[in-house]
Short mmCIF file of C-alpha atoms in Angstrom, two decimals:
data_model
loop_
_atom_site.label_atom_id
_atom_site.label_comp_id
_atom_site.label_asym_id
_atom_site.label_seq_id
_atom_site.Cartn_x
_atom_site.Cartn_y
_atom_site.Cartn_z
CA ALA A 1 -48.73 -162.37 -4.63
CA PRO A 2 -51.92 -164.42 -5.07
CA VAL A 3 -53.32 -164.83 -8.59
CA HIS A 4 -57.02 -164.50 -9.37
CA SER A 5 -58.91 -165.46 -12.50
CA PRO A 6 -60.08 -162.44 -14.52
CA VAL A 7 -62.88 -164.52 -16.08
CA SER A 8 -65.47 -167.05 -14.98
CA GLY A 9 -64.86 -170.56 -16.23
CA THR A 10 -63.17 -173.90 -15.73
CA ILE A 11 -59.46 -174.55 -15.29
CA VAL A 12 -58.32 -176.59 -18.28
CA LYS A 13 -54.74 -177.10 -17.16
CA ILE A 14 -51.78 -175.56 -15.39
CA ASP A 15 -49.00 -175.36 -17.92
CA GLU A 16 -46.02 -173.42 -19.21
CA VAL A 17 -46.69 -170.65 -21.75
CA ALA A 18 -44.33 -168.35 -23.61
CA GLY A 19 -43.83 -164.94 -22.05
CA PHE A 20 -42.87 -161.71 -23.83
CA THR A 21 -39.30 -162.82 -24.50
CA GLY A 22 -40.20 -166.37 -25.47
CA TYR A 23 -39.10 -167.98 -22.21
CA SER A 24 -41.73 -170.24 -20.68
CA GLN A 25 -43.50 -169.30 -17.48
CA PRO A 26 -46.20 -171.04 -15.42
CA ALA A 27 -49.77 -170.14 -16.32
CA ILE A 28 -53.31 -171.33 -15.74
CA GLN A 29 -55.46 -171.88 -18.83
CA ILE A 30 -59.18 -171.25 -18.30
CA LYS A 31 -62.14 -172.10 -20.52
CA THR A 32 -64.58 -169.23 -20.09
CA ASP A 33 -68.29 -169.81 -19.53
CA GLY A 34 -69.54 -166.27 -20.15
CA ASP A 35 -70.62 -165.68 -16.55
CA GLN A 36 -70.00 -162.35 -14.83
CA TRP A 37 -68.32 -161.07 -11.67
CA LEU A 38 -68.88 -162.56 -8.24
CA ASP A 39 -71.82 -161.00 -6.43
CA SER A 40 -69.48 -159.90 -3.63
CA ILE A 41 -67.70 -157.46 -5.98
CA ASP A 42 -69.21 -153.97 -6.01
CA ARG A 43 -69.15 -152.82 -9.66
CA SER A 44 -71.04 -149.57 -9.08
CA ASP A 45 -69.47 -146.12 -9.50
CA VAL A 46 -70.55 -145.06 -6.01
CA LEU A 47 -67.53 -143.77 -4.07
CA ILE A 48 -66.96 -145.47 -0.72
CA SER A 49 -64.81 -143.08 1.30
CA THR A 50 -65.29 -144.52 4.79
CA ILE A 51 -62.38 -146.85 5.55
CA GLU A 52 -63.06 -149.69 7.97
CA GLY A 53 -60.67 -152.15 9.56
CA THR A 54 -57.45 -152.16 11.53
CA ARG A 55 -54.01 -151.72 10.00
CA GLN A 56 -53.46 -155.49 10.02
CA GLU A 57 -56.85 -156.14 8.42
CA LEU A 58 -56.16 -153.65 5.62
CA VAL A 59 -52.75 -155.20 4.86
CA GLN A 60 -54.36 -158.66 4.85
CA LYS A 61 -57.06 -157.55 2.38
CA ILE A 62 -54.41 -156.03 0.10
CA ALA A 63 -52.36 -159.23 0.25
CA GLU A 64 -55.33 -161.49 -0.47
CA ALA A 65 -56.35 -159.32 -3.43
CA GLY A 66 -52.96 -159.91 -5.08
CA ILE A 67 -52.10 -156.20 -5.23
CA VAL A 68 -48.61 -155.47 -6.57
CA GLY A 69 -46.76 -152.38 -7.72
CA LEU A 70 -48.22 -151.41 -11.09
CA GLY A 71 -45.29 -149.21 -12.10
CA GLY A 72 -43.49 -152.19 -13.62
CA ALA A 73 -41.65 -154.01 -10.85
CA ALA A 74 -44.81 -155.81 -9.63
CA PHE A 75 -43.47 -156.12 -6.06
CA PRO A 76 -46.20 -157.28 -3.62
CA THR A 77 -47.71 -154.19 -1.99
CA SER A 78 -48.47 -156.00 1.26
CA VAL A 79 -44.73 -156.66 1.73
CA LYS A 80 -43.99 -152.93 1.36
CA LEU A 81 -46.64 -152.20 3.96
CA SER A 82 -45.15 -154.70 6.43
CA VAL A 83 -42.42 -152.49 7.84
CA PRO A 84 -39.67 -154.45 9.66
CA ALA A 85 -39.16 -153.93 13.37
CA GLY A 86 -36.78 -151.09 14.10
CA LYS A 87 -37.71 -149.12 10.97
CA THR A 88 -39.80 -145.95 11.18
CA ILE A 89 -41.79 -144.66 8.22
CA ASP A 90 -43.00 -141.06 8.25
CA SER A 91 -43.85 -140.42 4.59
CA LEU A 92 -45.76 -142.12 1.79
CA VAL A 93 -44.75 -141.05 -1.73
CA ILE A 94 -47.22 -141.76 -4.52
CA ASN A 95 -45.45 -142.17 -7.85
CA ALA A 96 -47.56 -140.44 -10.49
CA VAL A 97 -44.55 -139.32 -12.55
CA GLU A 98 -44.95 -141.76 -15.47
CA CYS A 99 -41.74 -140.47 -17.05
CA GLU A 100 -41.42 -143.08 -19.83
CA PRO A 101 -42.25 -141.69 -23.29
CA TYR A 102 -45.57 -142.82 -24.83
CA LEU A 103 -47.09 -144.17 -21.58
CA THR A 104 -50.19 -142.34 -20.30
CA ALA A 105 -52.07 -145.00 -18.29
CA ASP A 106 -51.40 -143.42 -14.88
CA HIS A 107 -52.24 -139.99 -16.29
CA ARG A 108 -55.63 -141.29 -17.45
CA VAL A 109 -56.34 -142.97 -14.11
CA MET A 110 -55.79 -139.66 -12.30
CA LEU A 111 -58.05 -137.75 -14.67
CA GLU A 112 -60.91 -140.25 -14.46
CA HIS A 113 -60.56 -141.69 -10.94
CA ALA A 114 -58.98 -138.99 -8.78
CA ARG A 115 -61.41 -139.53 -5.89
CA GLU A 116 -60.86 -143.28 -5.84
CA VAL A 117 -57.08 -142.81 -6.04
CA LEU A 118 -57.13 -140.51 -3.01
CA VAL A 119 -59.17 -142.99 -0.97
CA GLY A 120 -56.57 -145.59 -1.95
CA VAL A 121 -53.84 -143.23 -0.73
CA ARG A 122 -55.66 -142.87 2.59
CA ILE A 123 -55.86 -146.67 2.92
CA LEU A 124 -52.11 -146.92 2.33
CA MET A 125 -51.49 -144.16 4.89
CA ARG A 126 -53.57 -146.01 7.46
CA ALA A 127 -51.79 -149.30 6.71
CA LEU A 128 -48.40 -147.60 7.19
CA GLU A 129 -49.58 -145.43 10.08
CA VAL A 130 -48.11 -142.28 8.51
CA LYS A 131 -49.52 -138.76 8.65
CA LYS A 132 -48.08 -137.39 5.42
CA ALA A 133 -48.49 -138.46 1.81
CA PHE A 134 -47.06 -136.76 -1.28
CA VAL A 135 -48.31 -137.30 -4.83
CA GLY A 136 -45.45 -136.56 -7.23
CA ILE A 137 -46.60 -135.50 -10.71
CA GLU A 138 -44.39 -134.07 -13.46
CA ASN A 139 -45.37 -130.64 -14.78
CA ASN A 140 -46.07 -131.99 -18.28
CA LYS A 141 -49.39 -133.19 -16.81
CA PRO A 142 -50.94 -129.88 -15.65
CA ASP A 143 -54.48 -131.25 -15.94
CA ALA A 144 -53.65 -134.14 -13.59
CA ILE A 145 -51.99 -131.78 -11.11
CA ALA A 146 -55.04 -129.51 -11.21
CA ILE A 147 -57.64 -132.25 -10.77
CA MET A 148 -55.75 -133.95 -7.95
CA LYS A 149 -55.34 -130.64 -6.08
CA GLU A 150 -58.99 -129.76 -6.67
CA THR A 151 -60.16 -133.17 -5.46
CA ILE A 152 -58.04 -132.90 -2.30
CA ALA A 153 -59.49 -129.43 -1.62
CA ASN A 154 -63.06 -130.65 -2.15
CA ILE A 155 -62.60 -133.64 0.13
CA GLY A 156 -61.13 -131.53 2.90
CA ALA A 157 -58.89 -132.76 5.70
CA ALA A 158 -58.46 -136.53 5.69
CA PRO A 159 -58.56 -138.25 9.10
CA GLU A 160 -55.38 -140.15 8.18
CA GLY A 161 -53.32 -136.98 7.72
CA GLU A 162 -52.14 -134.51 5.09
CA ILE A 163 -52.06 -135.37 1.36
CA SER A 164 -50.08 -132.97 -0.85
CA VAL A 165 -49.55 -132.79 -4.61
CA VAL A 166 -45.96 -132.04 -5.58
CA GLY A 167 -45.36 -130.68 -9.08
CA LEU A 168 -42.03 -131.86 -10.47
CA LYS A 169 -39.99 -130.77 -13.46
CA THR A 170 -40.11 -133.21 -16.36
CA LEU A 171 -37.01 -135.33 -16.09
CA TYR A 172 -36.26 -138.94 -17.00
CA PRO A 173 -35.91 -141.27 -15.03
CA GLN A 174 -37.58 -139.38 -12.18
CA GLY A 175 -40.07 -142.21 -11.71
CA ALA A 176 -37.37 -144.43 -10.19
CA GLU A 177 -37.83 -144.78 -6.43
CA LYS A 178 -34.56 -143.24 -5.30
CA GLN A 179 -34.82 -140.32 -7.74
CA LEU A 180 -38.43 -139.66 -6.75
CA ILE A 181 -37.63 -139.66 -3.03
CA LYS A 182 -34.84 -137.15 -3.66
CA ALA A 183 -37.13 -134.92 -5.74
CA VAL A 184 -40.10 -135.03 -3.35
CA LEU A 185 -38.53 -135.39 0.11
CA ASN A 186 -34.94 -134.25 -0.57
CA ARG A 187 -33.65 -137.45 1.02
CA GLU A 188 -30.79 -139.55 -0.38
CA VAL A 189 -31.22 -143.32 -0.32
CA PRO A 190 -27.69 -144.72 0.23
CA SER A 191 -26.16 -147.36 -2.02
CA GLY A 192 -27.48 -150.80 -1.15
CA LYS A 193 -30.30 -149.39 0.97
CA LEU A 194 -34.06 -149.18 0.49
CA PRO A 195 -36.55 -146.28 0.74
CA LEU A 196 -37.65 -147.50 4.17
CA ASP A 197 -34.10 -146.83 5.38
CA VAL A 198 -34.82 -143.10 4.94
CA GLY A 199 -38.33 -143.29 6.37
CA ALA A 200 -40.29 -143.52 3.12
CA VAL A 201 -42.44 -145.95 1.16
CA VAL A 202 -43.15 -145.40 -2.54
CA SER A 203 -46.29 -146.69 -4.24
CA ASN A 204 -47.56 -146.20 -7.78
CA VAL A 205 -50.71 -144.15 -8.39
CA GLY A 206 -52.26 -147.07 -10.28
CA THR A 207 -51.54 -149.25 -7.27
CA ALA A 208 -53.40 -146.79 -5.04
CA TYR A 209 -56.42 -147.12 -7.33
CA ALA A 210 -56.13 -150.94 -7.23
CA VAL A 211 -55.95 -150.78 -3.41
CA TYR A 212 -59.20 -148.80 -3.37
CA ARG A 213 -60.87 -151.37 -5.63
CA ALA A 214 -59.61 -154.22 -3.45
CA VAL A 215 -60.46 -152.84 0.00
CA GLN A 216 -63.61 -150.83 -0.71
CA LYS A 217 -65.09 -152.75 -3.66
CA HIS A 218 -63.76 -156.26 -2.87
CA GLN A 219 -62.24 -156.66 -6.34
CA PRO A 220 -58.86 -158.45 -6.59
CA LEU A 221 -56.25 -157.33 -9.11
CA VAL A 222 -57.60 -158.94 -12.27
CA GLN A 223 -57.45 -155.94 -14.60
CA ARG A 224 -55.45 -152.76 -15.11
CA VAL A 225 -55.20 -149.76 -17.45
CA ILE A 226 -52.69 -150.31 -20.29
CA THR A 227 -51.52 -147.80 -22.91
CA VAL A 228 -51.53 -149.18 -26.47
CA THR A 229 -49.81 -146.83 -28.91
CA GLY A 230 -46.94 -146.35 -31.34
CA THR A 231 -46.10 -145.57 -34.94
CA GLY A 232 -48.90 -146.61 -37.28
CA ILE A 233 -51.36 -147.55 -34.54
CA THR A 234 -54.62 -146.09 -35.84
CA ARG A 235 -56.64 -146.17 -32.62
CA PRO A 236 -54.14 -145.53 -29.80
CA GLY A 237 -55.52 -145.23 -26.32
CA ASN A 238 -55.69 -146.45 -22.76
CA PHE A 239 -57.67 -149.62 -22.26
CA LEU A 240 -58.97 -151.39 -19.15
CA VAL A 241 -57.48 -154.82 -19.77
CA ARG A 242 -57.93 -158.12 -17.98
CA ILE A 243 -54.70 -159.78 -16.86
CA GLY A 244 -53.85 -162.61 -19.25
CA THR A 245 -55.11 -160.92 -22.42
CA PRO A 246 -52.82 -161.76 -25.38
CA VAL A 247 -50.72 -158.88 -26.70
CA GLU A 248 -51.97 -159.49 -30.24
CA ASP A 249 -55.58 -158.96 -29.13
CA LEU A 250 -54.70 -155.57 -27.66
CA ILE A 251 -52.94 -154.50 -30.85
CA GLU A 252 -55.99 -155.59 -32.84
CA LEU A 253 -58.23 -153.58 -30.52
CA ALA A 254 -56.10 -150.50 -31.25
CA GLY A 255 -56.44 -150.85 -35.03
CA GLY A 256 -54.20 -153.80 -35.85
CA MET A 257 -50.52 -154.31 -36.53
CA PRO A 258 -49.08 -151.59 -38.82
CA ALA A 259 -47.50 -152.74 -42.09
CA ASP A 260 -44.15 -151.16 -41.23
CA ALA A 261 -43.98 -152.47 -37.64
CA GLY A 262 -40.43 -153.19 -36.57
CA LYS A 263 -40.71 -153.96 -32.86
CA VAL A 264 -43.33 -154.49 -30.18
CA ILE A 265 -42.41 -153.48 -26.62
CA ALA A 266 -44.16 -154.32 -23.35
CA GLY A 267 -43.74 -151.17 -21.27
CA GLY A 268 -41.98 -148.01 -22.42
CA PRO A 269 -39.22 -147.53 -25.01
CA MET A 270 -36.51 -147.03 -22.39
CA MET A 271 -37.11 -149.80 -19.86
CA GLY A 272 -39.62 -152.07 -21.58
CA GLN A 273 -39.17 -155.63 -22.85
CA THR A 274 -39.17 -156.55 -26.52
CA VAL A 275 -42.13 -158.82 -27.23
CA GLY A 276 -41.03 -161.82 -29.29
CA ILE A 277 -44.26 -163.80 -28.92
CA LEU A 278 -47.43 -161.83 -29.73
CA SER A 279 -49.62 -164.51 -28.16
CA ALA A 280 -47.93 -163.81 -24.80
CA PRO A 281 -50.33 -162.61 -22.09
CA VAL A 282 -50.12 -159.23 -20.41
CA VAL A 283 -49.25 -159.45 -16.71
CA LYS A 284 -49.84 -157.25 -13.68
CA GLY A 285 -46.75 -155.15 -14.35
CA THR A 286 -47.58 -154.43 -18.01
CA SER A 287 -48.08 -150.67 -18.25
CA GLY A 288 -48.15 -150.39 -22.03
CA ILE A 289 -47.86 -152.09 -25.40
CA LEU A 290 -45.77 -150.00 -27.78
CA VAL A 291 -45.42 -150.69 -31.51
CA LEU A 292 -42.42 -149.00 -33.13
CA GLY A 293 -41.80 -148.64 -36.86
CA LYS A 294 -38.87 -150.27 -38.63
CA ALA A 295 -36.87 -147.04 -38.77
CA GLU A 296 -37.26 -146.46 -35.01
CA SER A 297 -36.42 -150.08 -34.22
CA ARG A 298 -33.18 -150.24 -36.17
CA ARG A 299 -30.13 -150.50 -33.93
CA PRO A 300 -27.33 -148.06 -34.72
CA GLU A 301 -23.99 -149.32 -35.98
CA VAL A 302 -21.72 -150.15 -33.04
CA THR A 303 -18.37 -148.37 -33.14
CA PRO A 304 -15.52 -148.14 -30.57
CA CYS A 305 -16.08 -146.10 -27.42
CA ILE A 306 -14.70 -142.58 -27.87
CA ARG A 307 -14.55 -141.85 -24.11
CA CYS A 308 -16.82 -138.84 -24.48
CA GLY A 309 -18.30 -139.29 -21.01
CA ARG A 310 -21.92 -138.76 -22.03
CA CYS A 311 -23.01 -142.00 -20.36
CA VAL A 312 -21.39 -140.86 -17.11
CA ASN A 313 -23.05 -137.44 -17.29
CA VAL A 314 -26.57 -138.84 -17.73
CA CYS A 315 -26.38 -141.75 -15.27
CA PRO A 316 -28.82 -140.92 -12.44
CA MET A 317 -26.93 -143.24 -10.07
CA GLY A 318 -23.51 -141.68 -10.62
CA LEU A 319 -22.03 -144.81 -12.23
CA GLU A 320 -19.50 -145.14 -15.06
CA PRO A 321 -21.34 -147.22 -17.66
CA TYR A 322 -18.49 -147.37 -20.19
CA ILE A 323 -16.19 -148.94 -17.58
CA LEU A 324 -18.88 -151.37 -16.41
CA GLU A 325 -19.46 -152.44 -20.02
CA THR A 326 -15.74 -153.15 -20.49
CA LEU A 327 -15.57 -155.20 -17.29
CA SER A 328 -18.73 -157.13 -18.14
CA ARG A 329 -17.53 -158.06 -21.62
CA ALA A 330 -14.32 -159.57 -20.20
CA GLU A 331 -16.31 -162.17 -18.18
CA LYS A 332 -13.64 -162.75 -15.53
CA ASN A 333 -14.23 -163.32 -11.82
CA ASP A 334 -11.69 -160.74 -10.69
CA LEU A 335 -13.35 -158.18 -12.95
CA ASN A 336 -16.74 -159.15 -11.51
CA GLU A 337 -15.33 -158.11 -8.14
CA GLN A 338 -14.35 -154.78 -9.67
CA MET A 339 -17.88 -154.34 -11.01
CA ASP A 340 -19.21 -154.99 -7.52
CA GLU A 341 -16.84 -152.37 -6.12
CA ARG A 342 -18.04 -149.94 -8.80
CA ARG A 343 -21.64 -150.46 -7.62
CA VAL A 344 -23.01 -152.18 -10.73
CA LEU A 345 -25.98 -153.42 -8.68
CA ASP A 346 -27.02 -149.79 -8.12
CA CYS A 347 -27.90 -149.57 -11.83
CA ILE A 348 -31.66 -149.04 -12.19
CA GLU A 349 -31.56 -150.07 -15.89
CA CYS A 350 -33.10 -146.81 -17.09
CA GLY A 351 -31.27 -147.04 -20.44
CA SER A 352 -30.09 -143.42 -20.43
CA CYS A 353 -26.48 -144.46 -21.08
CA ALA A 354 -27.27 -146.50 -24.19
CA PHE A 355 -29.68 -143.85 -25.47
CA THR A 356 -27.07 -141.09 -25.38
CA CYS A 357 -24.07 -143.13 -26.60
CA PRO A 358 -22.84 -141.66 -29.93
CA ALA A 359 -21.00 -144.92 -30.64
CA GLY A 360 -24.23 -146.93 -30.48
CA ARG A 361 -22.81 -149.28 -27.87
CA PRO A 362 -25.30 -151.62 -26.11
CA LEU A 363 -24.18 -150.45 -22.68
CA LEU A 364 -27.28 -151.53 -20.80
CA ASP A 365 -27.21 -155.05 -22.26
CA TYR A 366 -23.69 -155.62 -20.95
CA ILE A 367 -24.44 -153.99 -17.60
CA ARG A 368 -27.42 -156.31 -17.11
CA THR A 369 -25.14 -159.26 -17.82
CA GLY A 370 -22.63 -157.84 -15.36
CA LYS A 371 -25.27 -157.50 -12.65
CA GLN A 372 -26.18 -161.17 -13.06
CA ALA A 373 -22.50 -162.14 -12.83
CA VAL A 374 -22.00 -160.11 -9.64
CA MET A 375 -25.11 -161.59 -8.02
CA ALA A 376 -23.87 -165.09 -8.90
CA LEU A 377 -20.46 -164.21 -7.44
CA ARG A 378 -22.06 -163.03 -4.20
CA ARG A 379 -24.04 -166.27 -3.90
CA ARG A 380 -20.90 -168.36 -4.38
CA THR A 381 -18.90 -166.43 -1.80
CA LYS A 382 -21.54 -166.45 0.94
#
């Protein structure tokens, strides 16, 4: 997706900078000049509900604005909206589940910008040419469910079609695409297939808000709401943050680094990345910055697998994590083939297996390694 500068200034250089994990990634360094937004960007709070433009024009605007999925994957939204020939989409599912512990950015967006979110949903409906949209919200957010339903009722019938709010039981990892489609539409996405194969497209609620800002207010994706919280953080909250802001500046904004900090995570505690470089910039997919204490960060002692089956019971994809871990550790090509047969690539990396393991085994770490090995094997055998 295109990248836009979140500040006015001069490009100093295009270089490599350290990301969250320490690995270098391309970045543009800008010397700011203190100027403000372009005049073409509408910064007023006036709601613009009239949607103009054809389907193709809307998709083009979304693409040019650099809009991506804000739930974490950061997949270009315009690609999702460009449905391949032969595929029929009948439903848009808006992911407002936000099932990761600690994260509340999407929750806050719904409470403060429900009207804008719903216009964004209508834009997505028009771009997909669907008549039904469903906003999935877990029932631990009753205020968000209430305000979204109230806003839909006040707006009345949308010309694009019907928008419904679906209250869901609180269950991790219900925010994953396949799990959400099952919960909202009662459709199973087969192994190796995508949501569009069952007639659905999933988009994050924060993405819907960004789509509204892009199409109606002409603002590209240069900022997003990020949760900053955790043990010892004295001023936790949700902040509107410009893309490229250093992690350390956000922590300082929230009261500074606690004395007993043990780990900083970009994202949530289950699926987030450990931040090894505090000067690393936040990116479009950064939903939160979480600071955990030393006691919470300590890894449990690893002991032999006791074959209790807990990892199998909690796996939302019906996999056998303890077997996949064993195969991955062996690092043999024939075992990589077995991992492929056991659908290791279906793993959504939710971390439920490792979280429930009484032996403290790093199941997800080995499964991630196994997925890379299987993908490499597939490339070699093509």
